[in-house]
Short mmCIF file of C-alpha atoms in Angstrom, two decimals:
data_model
loop_
_atom_site.label_atom_id
_atom_site.label_comp_id
_atom_site.label_asym_id
_atom_site.label_seq_id
_atom_site.Cartn_x
_atom_site.Cartn_y
_atom_site.Cartn_z
CA MET A 212 32.67 -16.63 -18.18
CA SER A 213 31.05 -19.63 -16.86
CA ALA A 214 28.01 -21.02 -18.84
CA THR A 215 26.00 -20.30 -15.68
CA ASN A 216 25.33 -16.50 -15.99
CA HIS A 217 26.67 -15.56 -19.81
CA HIS A 218 23.10 -14.33 -20.09
CA LEU A 219 23.09 -12.23 -17.53
CA PRO A 220 22.59 -8.47 -18.18
CA PRO A 221 25.48 -6.51 -16.58
CA LEU A 222 24.93 -5.01 -13.49
CA VAL A 223 25.61 -0.45 -13.63
CA PHE A 224 26.60 1.41 -10.84
CA MET A 225 26.25 5.14 -10.06
CA GLU A 226 29.80 5.99 -8.33
CA ASP A 227 27.04 9.40 -7.29
CA ARG A 228 23.84 7.36 -7.40
CA PRO A 229 20.32 8.98 -6.67
CA THR A 230 18.41 8.65 -3.40
CA PHE A 231 14.65 6.93 -4.03
CA LEU A 232 11.95 7.42 -2.80
CA THR A 233 12.13 3.98 -1.74
CA ARG A 234 14.40 1.10 -1.51
CA PRO A 235 12.89 -2.13 -1.00
CA TYR A 236 14.28 -3.96 1.85
CA LEU A 237 15.57 -7.39 1.48
CA PRO A 238 16.73 -10.26 3.38
CA PRO A 239 20.23 -11.77 3.78
CA LEU A 240 20.44 -13.87 0.38
CA GLU A 241 22.49 -17.11 1.93
CA ASP A 242 19.41 -17.19 4.22
CA PHE A 243 16.95 -17.42 1.48
CA LEU A 244 19.23 -19.38 -0.63
CA PRO A 245 17.81 -22.94 1.35
CA TYR A 246 14.16 -21.74 0.32
CA LEU A 247 15.36 -21.58 -3.76
CA ALA A 248 16.68 -24.87 -3.21
CA ARG A 249 13.98 -26.78 -1.49
CA ILE A 250 11.86 -25.81 -4.27
CA TRP A 251 13.72 -26.71 -7.01
CA ASP A 252 13.73 -30.12 -5.36
CA SER A 253 10.24 -30.62 -4.25
CA ARG A 254 9.50 -28.89 -7.67
CA LEU A 255 5.81 -27.44 -6.27
CA LEU A 256 6.54 -23.59 -7.61
CA THR A 257 2.83 -22.95 -7.18
CA ASN A 258 -0.83 -23.91 -7.22
CA GLY A 259 -0.80 -23.54 -2.75
CA GLY A 260 2.22 -25.50 -2.36
CA PRO A 261 4.42 -25.89 1.11
CA PHE A 262 5.75 -22.69 1.59
CA HIS A 263 2.42 -20.48 0.64
CA GLN A 264 0.85 -22.47 3.37
CA GLN A 265 2.94 -22.30 5.85
CA PHE A 266 3.38 -17.99 5.38
CA GLU A 267 -0.95 -18.17 4.95
CA GLU A 268 -0.71 -19.54 8.88
CA LYS A 269 2.10 -17.46 9.87
CA LEU A 270 0.85 -13.86 8.34
CA ARG A 271 -3.20 -14.81 9.74
CA SER A 272 -0.89 -15.01 13.16
CA TYR A 273 1.48 -12.52 12.88
CA LEU A 274 -1.56 -9.37 11.91
CA ASP A 275 -3.75 -11.23 14.47
CA VAL A 276 -6.61 -11.60 11.95
CA GLY A 277 -8.76 -14.41 11.36
CA HIS A 278 -8.01 -15.65 8.13
CA VAL A 279 -5.56 -14.87 5.26
CA SER A 280 -5.52 -15.12 1.48
CA LEU A 281 -2.70 -14.49 -0.21
CA PHE A 282 -2.75 -13.19 -3.70
CA ALA A 283 -0.01 -12.11 -6.16
CA ASN A 284 -0.17 -8.99 -6.59
CA GLY A 285 -2.69 -5.78 -3.99
CA THR A 286 -4.80 -5.16 -7.35
CA LEU A 287 -5.23 -8.90 -8.07
CA ALA A 288 -6.83 -8.91 -4.14
CA LEU A 289 -8.60 -5.30 -5.22
CA MET A 290 -10.68 -6.58 -7.73
CA THR A 291 -11.26 -10.30 -6.00
CA ALA A 292 -12.63 -8.99 -2.72
CA LEU A 293 -15.26 -6.77 -4.80
CA GLN A 294 -16.28 -10.26 -6.36
CA ALA A 295 -16.39 -12.14 -3.34
CA LEU A 296 -19.00 -9.39 -1.77
CA ARG A 297 -20.56 -9.43 -5.67
CA ILE A 298 -20.55 -5.30 -5.25
CA THR A 299 -22.15 -3.79 -8.00
CA GLY A 300 -23.87 -0.07 -8.57
CA GLU A 301 -21.72 3.34 -6.66
CA VAL A 302 -19.34 2.76 -3.98
CA ILE A 303 -18.06 5.50 -2.26
CA THR A 304 -14.17 5.88 -2.04
CA THR A 305 -11.66 8.66 -2.07
CA PRO A 306 -9.97 10.42 -4.99
CA TYR A 307 -6.84 10.86 -2.72
CA THR A 308 -5.36 7.38 -3.12
CA PHE A 309 -2.95 5.18 -6.30
CA ALA A 310 -4.57 4.44 -9.49
CA ALA A 311 -5.19 1.13 -8.47
CA THR A 312 -8.01 1.85 -5.75
CA THR A 313 -10.32 3.45 -8.08
CA HIS A 314 -9.37 1.29 -11.46
CA ALA A 315 -10.75 -2.16 -9.51
CA LEU A 316 -14.29 -0.21 -8.89
CA LEU A 317 -13.96 0.20 -12.91
CA TRP A 318 -12.75 -3.07 -13.92
CA ASN A 319 -15.99 -4.32 -11.39
CA GLY A 320 -18.20 -2.08 -13.94
CA ILE A 321 -18.81 -0.36 -10.12
CA LYS A 322 -18.94 3.40 -10.68
CA PRO A 323 -17.04 5.35 -8.60
CA VAL A 324 -18.22 7.89 -6.04
CA PHE A 325 -15.39 10.33 -4.38
CA VAL A 326 -15.46 12.22 -0.99
CA ASP A 327 -13.34 14.49 0.38
CA ILE A 328 -10.96 13.98 2.30
CA ARG A 329 -9.27 15.35 6.20
CA ARG A 330 -6.81 16.96 6.19
CA ASP A 331 -5.21 15.96 9.33
CA THR A 332 -4.78 12.68 7.71
CA CYS A 333 -5.62 12.53 4.66
CA ASN A 334 -7.55 10.16 4.49
CA LEU A 335 -11.46 9.69 3.53
CA ASP A 336 -13.46 12.44 5.34
CA GLU A 337 -16.22 9.80 7.57
CA GLU A 338 -18.83 13.41 8.06
CA LEU A 339 -19.50 13.75 4.29
CA VAL A 340 -20.42 9.94 3.68
CA GLU A 341 -23.42 10.01 4.69
CA ALA A 342 -24.47 12.91 1.99
CA ALA A 343 -23.10 10.78 -1.13
CA ILE A 344 -24.99 7.41 0.15
CA THR A 345 -27.59 7.47 -3.35
CA PRO A 346 -30.04 4.04 -3.66
CA ARG A 347 -27.87 2.85 -5.57
CA THR A 348 -24.63 2.11 -3.51
CA THR A 349 -23.65 -1.02 -2.22
CA ALA A 350 -20.08 -0.47 -0.46
CA ILE A 351 -17.85 2.40 0.72
CA LEU A 352 -13.76 1.92 -0.19
CA PRO A 353 -11.70 3.76 2.01
CA VAL A 354 -8.16 3.89 2.05
CA HIS A 355 -5.54 3.89 4.94
CA CYS A 356 -3.39 6.51 3.80
CA TYR A 357 0.17 6.26 4.34
CA GLY A 358 -0.87 3.41 7.17
CA GLN A 359 -2.77 6.68 9.14
CA PRO A 360 -6.08 4.58 10.23
CA CYS A 361 -9.03 5.75 8.68
CA ALA A 362 -12.23 6.50 11.39
CA GLY A 363 -13.48 2.80 11.47
CA GLY A 364 -15.51 3.24 14.32
CA ARG A 365 -17.83 5.75 12.02
CA LEU A 366 -18.02 4.56 9.06
CA GLN A 367 -18.97 0.65 10.56
CA GLN A 368 -22.04 3.01 11.72
CA ILE A 369 -22.40 4.31 8.32
CA ALA A 370 -22.02 1.05 6.73
CA ASP A 371 -24.16 -1.27 9.40
CA THR A 372 -27.31 1.63 9.25
CA TYR A 373 -27.47 1.96 5.19
CA GLY A 374 -26.57 -2.55 4.75
CA LEU A 375 -23.52 -1.61 2.83
CA LYS A 376 -19.91 -3.55 2.51
CA LEU A 377 -16.85 -1.86 4.19
CA ILE A 378 -13.94 -2.49 2.26
CA TYR A 379 -10.78 -1.40 3.36
CA ASP A 380 -7.14 -0.58 0.98
CA ALA A 381 -5.35 -1.09 3.71
CA ALA A 382 -2.10 -0.68 1.03
CA HIS A 383 -0.02 0.80 3.72
CA ALA A 384 -1.21 -0.53 7.05
CA PHE A 385 0.73 -3.86 7.10
CA GLY A 386 1.30 -4.46 10.77
CA VAL A 387 -0.34 -0.88 12.16
CA THR A 388 -2.76 -1.48 15.14
CA VAL A 389 -5.05 0.64 17.00
CA ASP A 390 -5.32 0.41 21.12
CA GLY A 391 -3.09 -2.99 20.18
CA THR A 392 -6.26 -4.30 17.73
CA SER A 393 -5.31 -4.72 14.05
CA LEU A 394 -6.02 -2.17 11.76
CA LEU A 395 -6.87 -5.04 9.14
CA ALA A 396 -9.66 -6.58 11.46
CA GLN A 397 -12.07 -3.65 10.57
CA GLY A 398 -14.60 -3.74 7.84
CA ASP A 399 -15.98 -6.43 6.06
CA LEU A 400 -12.75 -7.39 4.01
CA ALA A 401 -8.90 -5.36 4.41
CA VAL A 402 -6.99 -5.77 1.47
CA LEU A 403 -2.95 -6.08 1.82
CA SER A 404 -0.26 -4.99 -0.90
CA PHE A 405 3.06 -6.11 -0.69
CA HIS A 406 4.75 -4.67 -3.40
CA ALA A 407 8.54 -3.58 -3.80
CA THR A 408 7.85 -0.12 -2.07
CA LYS A 409 5.39 -1.48 0.96
CA VAL A 410 6.73 -1.89 4.00
CA PHE A 411 6.64 -5.32 4.10
CA ASN A 412 7.23 -7.01 0.35
CA THR A 413 7.12 -10.54 -1.67
CA PHE A 414 8.63 -9.09 -4.20
CA GLU A 415 5.04 -8.46 -5.81
CA GLY A 416 2.17 -10.14 -3.61
CA GLY A 417 -0.59 -9.01 -1.48
CA ALA A 418 -3.41 -9.98 0.60
CA ILE A 419 -7.22 -10.86 1.41
CA VAL A 420 -8.21 -10.44 5.40
CA CYS A 421 -11.76 -11.72 6.50
CA HIS A 422 -14.03 -12.92 9.26
CA ASP A 423 -15.83 -15.59 7.31
CA PRO A 424 -14.27 -19.04 7.17
CA LYS A 425 -16.86 -19.08 3.88
CA LEU A 426 -15.91 -16.23 2.85
CA LYS A 427 -11.78 -17.58 2.81
CA HIS A 428 -13.51 -20.62 0.47
CA ARG A 429 -14.89 -18.11 -2.00
CA ILE A 430 -11.92 -16.08 -2.18
CA ASP A 431 -10.00 -19.06 -2.47
CA TYR A 432 -12.17 -19.95 -5.62
CA LEU A 433 -12.36 -16.79 -7.10
CA LYS A 434 -8.04 -16.25 -7.48
CA ASN A 435 -8.20 -20.10 -8.85
CA PHE A 436 -10.53 -19.32 -12.12
CA GLY A 437 -13.16 -20.61 -9.41
CA PHE A 438 -12.31 -24.03 -9.08
CA ALA A 439 -13.54 -25.59 -5.90
CA ASP A 440 -11.90 -29.08 -6.81
CA GLU A 441 -10.86 -30.65 -10.06
CA VAL A 442 -13.87 -30.90 -12.06
CA THR A 443 -16.15 -28.75 -10.02
CA VAL A 444 -16.25 -24.59 -11.07
CA VAL A 445 -17.97 -22.39 -8.72
CA ALA A 446 -17.54 -19.49 -9.80
CA PRO A 447 -15.99 -17.09 -12.79
CA GLY A 448 -12.57 -16.52 -11.39
CA ILE A 449 -9.59 -15.60 -12.45
CA ASN A 450 -5.69 -16.89 -11.74
CA GLY A 451 -5.04 -14.44 -8.89
CA LYS A 452 -2.61 -16.96 -6.98
CA MET A 453 0.64 -16.46 -4.79
CA ASN A 454 3.95 -18.58 -6.26
CA GLU A 455 6.31 -20.96 -3.79
CA PHE A 456 8.99 -18.04 -4.19
CA GLN A 457 6.58 -15.44 -3.03
CA ALA A 458 5.43 -16.74 -0.37
CA ALA A 459 9.54 -18.75 0.74
CA LEU A 460 10.18 -14.58 0.57
CA GLY A 461 7.16 -14.06 2.59
CA LEU A 462 8.12 -16.71 5.60
CA LEU A 463 12.06 -15.13 5.41
CA GLN A 464 10.68 -11.66 5.93
CA LEU A 465 8.78 -12.03 8.73
CA GLU A 466 11.69 -13.01 10.42
CA HIS A 467 12.78 -9.01 9.31
CA VAL A 468 9.59 -6.69 9.60
CA ASP A 469 10.08 -5.78 12.87
CA GLN A 470 13.77 -4.33 12.47
CA ALA A 471 12.62 -2.58 9.40
CA ILE A 472 9.54 -1.29 11.05
CA ALA A 473 11.98 0.05 14.22
CA ALA A 474 14.43 1.71 11.85
CA ARG A 475 11.94 3.46 9.51
CA LEU A 476 10.22 4.68 13.14
CA ALA A 477 14.25 6.46 13.76
CA LEU A 478 13.44 7.86 10.66
CA ASP A 479 10.57 9.04 11.15
CA GLN A 480 11.92 10.90 14.35
CA ARG A 481 14.40 12.42 13.09
CA TYR A 482 12.48 14.05 10.45
CA ARG A 483 10.45 15.01 12.30
CA GLN A 484 12.44 16.80 15.65
CA ALA A 485 14.40 18.40 12.54
CA LEU A 486 11.15 19.75 9.77
CA ALA A 487 9.54 21.20 13.13
CA GLY A 488 8.58 24.81 13.68
CA VAL A 489 9.81 24.63 9.99
CA ALA A 490 7.99 27.55 7.77
CA GLY A 491 5.81 26.35 5.79
CA VAL A 492 7.02 22.42 6.02
CA GLU A 493 3.91 20.57 7.99
CA CYS A 494 4.01 17.00 9.27
CA LEU A 495 0.80 15.37 9.07
CA PRO A 496 -0.26 14.01 13.38
CA VAL A 497 0.72 10.81 14.96
CA ALA A 498 -2.61 10.16 16.28
CA ASP A 499 -3.07 8.33 19.97
CA GLY A 500 -2.77 4.59 20.09
CA VAL A 501 -1.37 4.50 16.81
CA ARG A 502 1.29 1.26 16.53
CA ARG A 503 2.59 3.03 12.62
CA ASN A 504 5.06 1.52 10.08
CA ALA A 505 6.08 4.88 8.60
CA GLY A 506 6.17 3.26 4.93
CA TYR A 507 5.65 7.08 4.25
CA PHE A 508 7.16 10.56 5.52
CA PRO A 509 4.68 12.75 3.66
CA VAL A 510 4.96 16.70 4.40
CA LEU A 511 2.82 20.03 3.59
CA ILE A 512 4.38 22.83 1.58
CA GLY A 513 2.54 25.78 2.71
CA ALA A 514 2.32 29.42 0.90
CA ASP A 515 4.68 29.92 3.83
CA HIS A 516 7.75 28.12 2.72
CA PRO A 517 10.69 30.32 0.13
CA LEU A 518 9.69 27.62 -2.47
CA SER A 519 6.89 25.80 -4.03
CA ARG A 520 6.08 22.73 -3.81
CA ASP A 521 7.14 21.75 -7.22
CA GLN A 522 10.97 23.97 -6.49
CA LEU A 523 11.29 22.10 -4.29
CA TYR A 524 10.08 18.60 -5.87
CA ASP A 525 12.43 20.51 -8.60
CA ARG A 526 15.54 21.15 -6.15
CA LEU A 527 15.99 17.90 -4.27
CA ARG A 528 15.47 16.22 -7.61
CA GLN A 529 18.57 18.56 -8.96
CA GLN A 530 20.31 16.73 -6.59
CA GLN A 531 19.69 13.39 -7.13
CA ILE A 532 17.30 12.78 -4.20
CA HIS A 533 13.63 11.47 -6.01
CA VAL A 534 11.02 12.63 -3.34
CA ARG A 535 6.97 12.24 -5.26
CA ARG A 536 4.28 14.09 -5.30
CA TYR A 537 2.16 11.41 -3.49
CA PHE A 538 -0.73 11.50 -4.64
CA PHE A 539 -0.85 14.10 -7.64
CA PRO A 540 -2.71 13.93 -8.98
CA LEU A 541 -5.82 13.33 -7.92
CA ILE A 542 -8.03 10.05 -9.07
CA SER A 543 -10.67 12.30 -9.80
CA ASP A 544 -8.53 14.28 -12.47
CA LEU A 545 -7.55 11.64 -14.52
CA PRO A 546 -9.63 11.22 -18.26
CA MET A 547 -11.40 8.10 -17.42
CA TYR A 548 -12.72 9.65 -13.99
CA ARG A 549 -12.76 13.19 -14.23
CA ALA A 550 -16.40 13.01 -16.35
CA ILE A 551 -18.13 11.92 -12.36
CA ALA A 552 -19.95 14.31 -11.27
CA SER A 553 -18.39 13.62 -7.85
CA ALA A 554 -15.05 14.18 -9.38
CA ALA A 555 -15.82 18.03 -9.62
CA PRO A 556 -12.81 19.82 -7.93
CA ALA A 557 -15.48 21.85 -5.93
CA ASN A 558 -16.07 18.78 -4.39
CA LEU A 559 -13.15 18.31 -3.11
CA PRO A 560 -11.92 21.44 -2.19
CA VAL A 561 -9.62 19.79 0.92
CA ALA A 562 -8.33 16.68 -1.54
CA THR A 563 -7.10 19.45 -4.15
CA THR A 564 -5.59 21.28 -1.95
CA ILE A 565 -3.34 18.52 -0.58
CA ALA A 566 -2.63 17.62 -4.02
CA ARG A 567 -1.51 20.89 -4.84
CA GLN A 568 1.11 20.79 -1.28
CA ILE A 569 2.12 17.26 -1.04
CA LEU A 570 5.45 15.69 -1.21
CA CYS A 571 7.24 12.33 0.04
CA LEU A 572 10.50 12.22 1.18
CA PRO A 573 12.68 9.12 1.00
CA ILE A 574 11.81 6.78 4.06
CA TYR A 575 13.40 3.28 3.91
CA PRO A 576 15.08 1.30 6.69
CA ASP A 577 18.99 1.63 5.31
CA LEU A 578 18.47 4.80 4.29
CA ASP A 579 21.63 6.42 5.16
CA VAL A 580 21.29 9.54 8.36
CA GLN A 581 23.40 11.74 6.71
CA ILE A 582 21.81 11.49 3.21
CA VAL A 583 18.38 12.42 5.58
CA ASP A 584 20.24 15.44 6.81
CA ARG A 585 20.48 16.30 3.93
CA ILE A 586 17.46 15.91 2.31
CA ILE A 587 16.19 18.13 5.40
CA ASP A 588 18.97 20.95 5.12
CA ILE A 589 16.99 21.20 1.26
CA VAL A 590 13.57 21.89 2.84
CA SER A 591 14.53 24.11 5.37
CA SER A 592 17.01 26.30 3.89
CA PRO A 593 16.30 25.92 0.18
CA PRO A 594 18.96 28.69 -1.61
#
């Protein structure tokens, strides 16, 4: 064994591998090696190196947005977005999301106010937002759940009327457009995640999209300890910077992302066609004018299905198909939030129902169609 690899743990392969909800897309390793060689030669590992600068500009161009600030992960980006806009008091948000959305509020000393969601999109119900506004409300934090667009026009109207900031958790919305315009162009800020589970990944990573160059400067100060230059600290910042390894992978991933999304959409269509009309299985509708990314394939399992949602979950898991009840439980049901008045299940009937019915099926670019068909068979005709 060579001296270069004797410390590496052995790779374990299973003859009958499980099928996971997702699998990170990675470009050919040989295409990434020249990027690594340049990092080794330069010894520039972080602090806004050349790959960081190139990726930031190419990503801005690809997404067709005003400004992009790169981060080590999406949670740090979301926490910084709240700091950048000086959000305090109360923020109206959804109970139907990943924990990081609401945790970012709590870490900033902000009280979440939960509003119910729409069944057709699983997004914040825009018609319920206005009634939740109080004198302490400073912002609205919706989530483009599963990449489904929120009702941006109505939410912006409410934000403008009451002088609120509008920050989108767009972790699921990479590359999504509405009538040809990037979904990330909505609101004051939009926050992306490039986690390994996402449509576009940089191992870990994230970004804030904004439209004001002055605000971008503040965001960039905040993610680098608040330093404006070598001796000037303008804000109590954190270390949220994306490193050169992540940025290099991001540059390469941009060359493949359209192909990866196309493969996802083909699987999405296969699921939809096969599950249409199956009793007790409801797919989320596709909105007109939306270019989707097929990051997830959620279905709702209703009373007409032979199995309950949890029974079907167990049945698929027994077949080594790792589906997810995504999102269950609701954020509002977690111990750190359930005492908030707006978290009461009676205030969130739609979210409560969907959380008990939701099941996300595996989808990723190189998922074998034979496995997809096997999943469809189990969901359609469980024994």
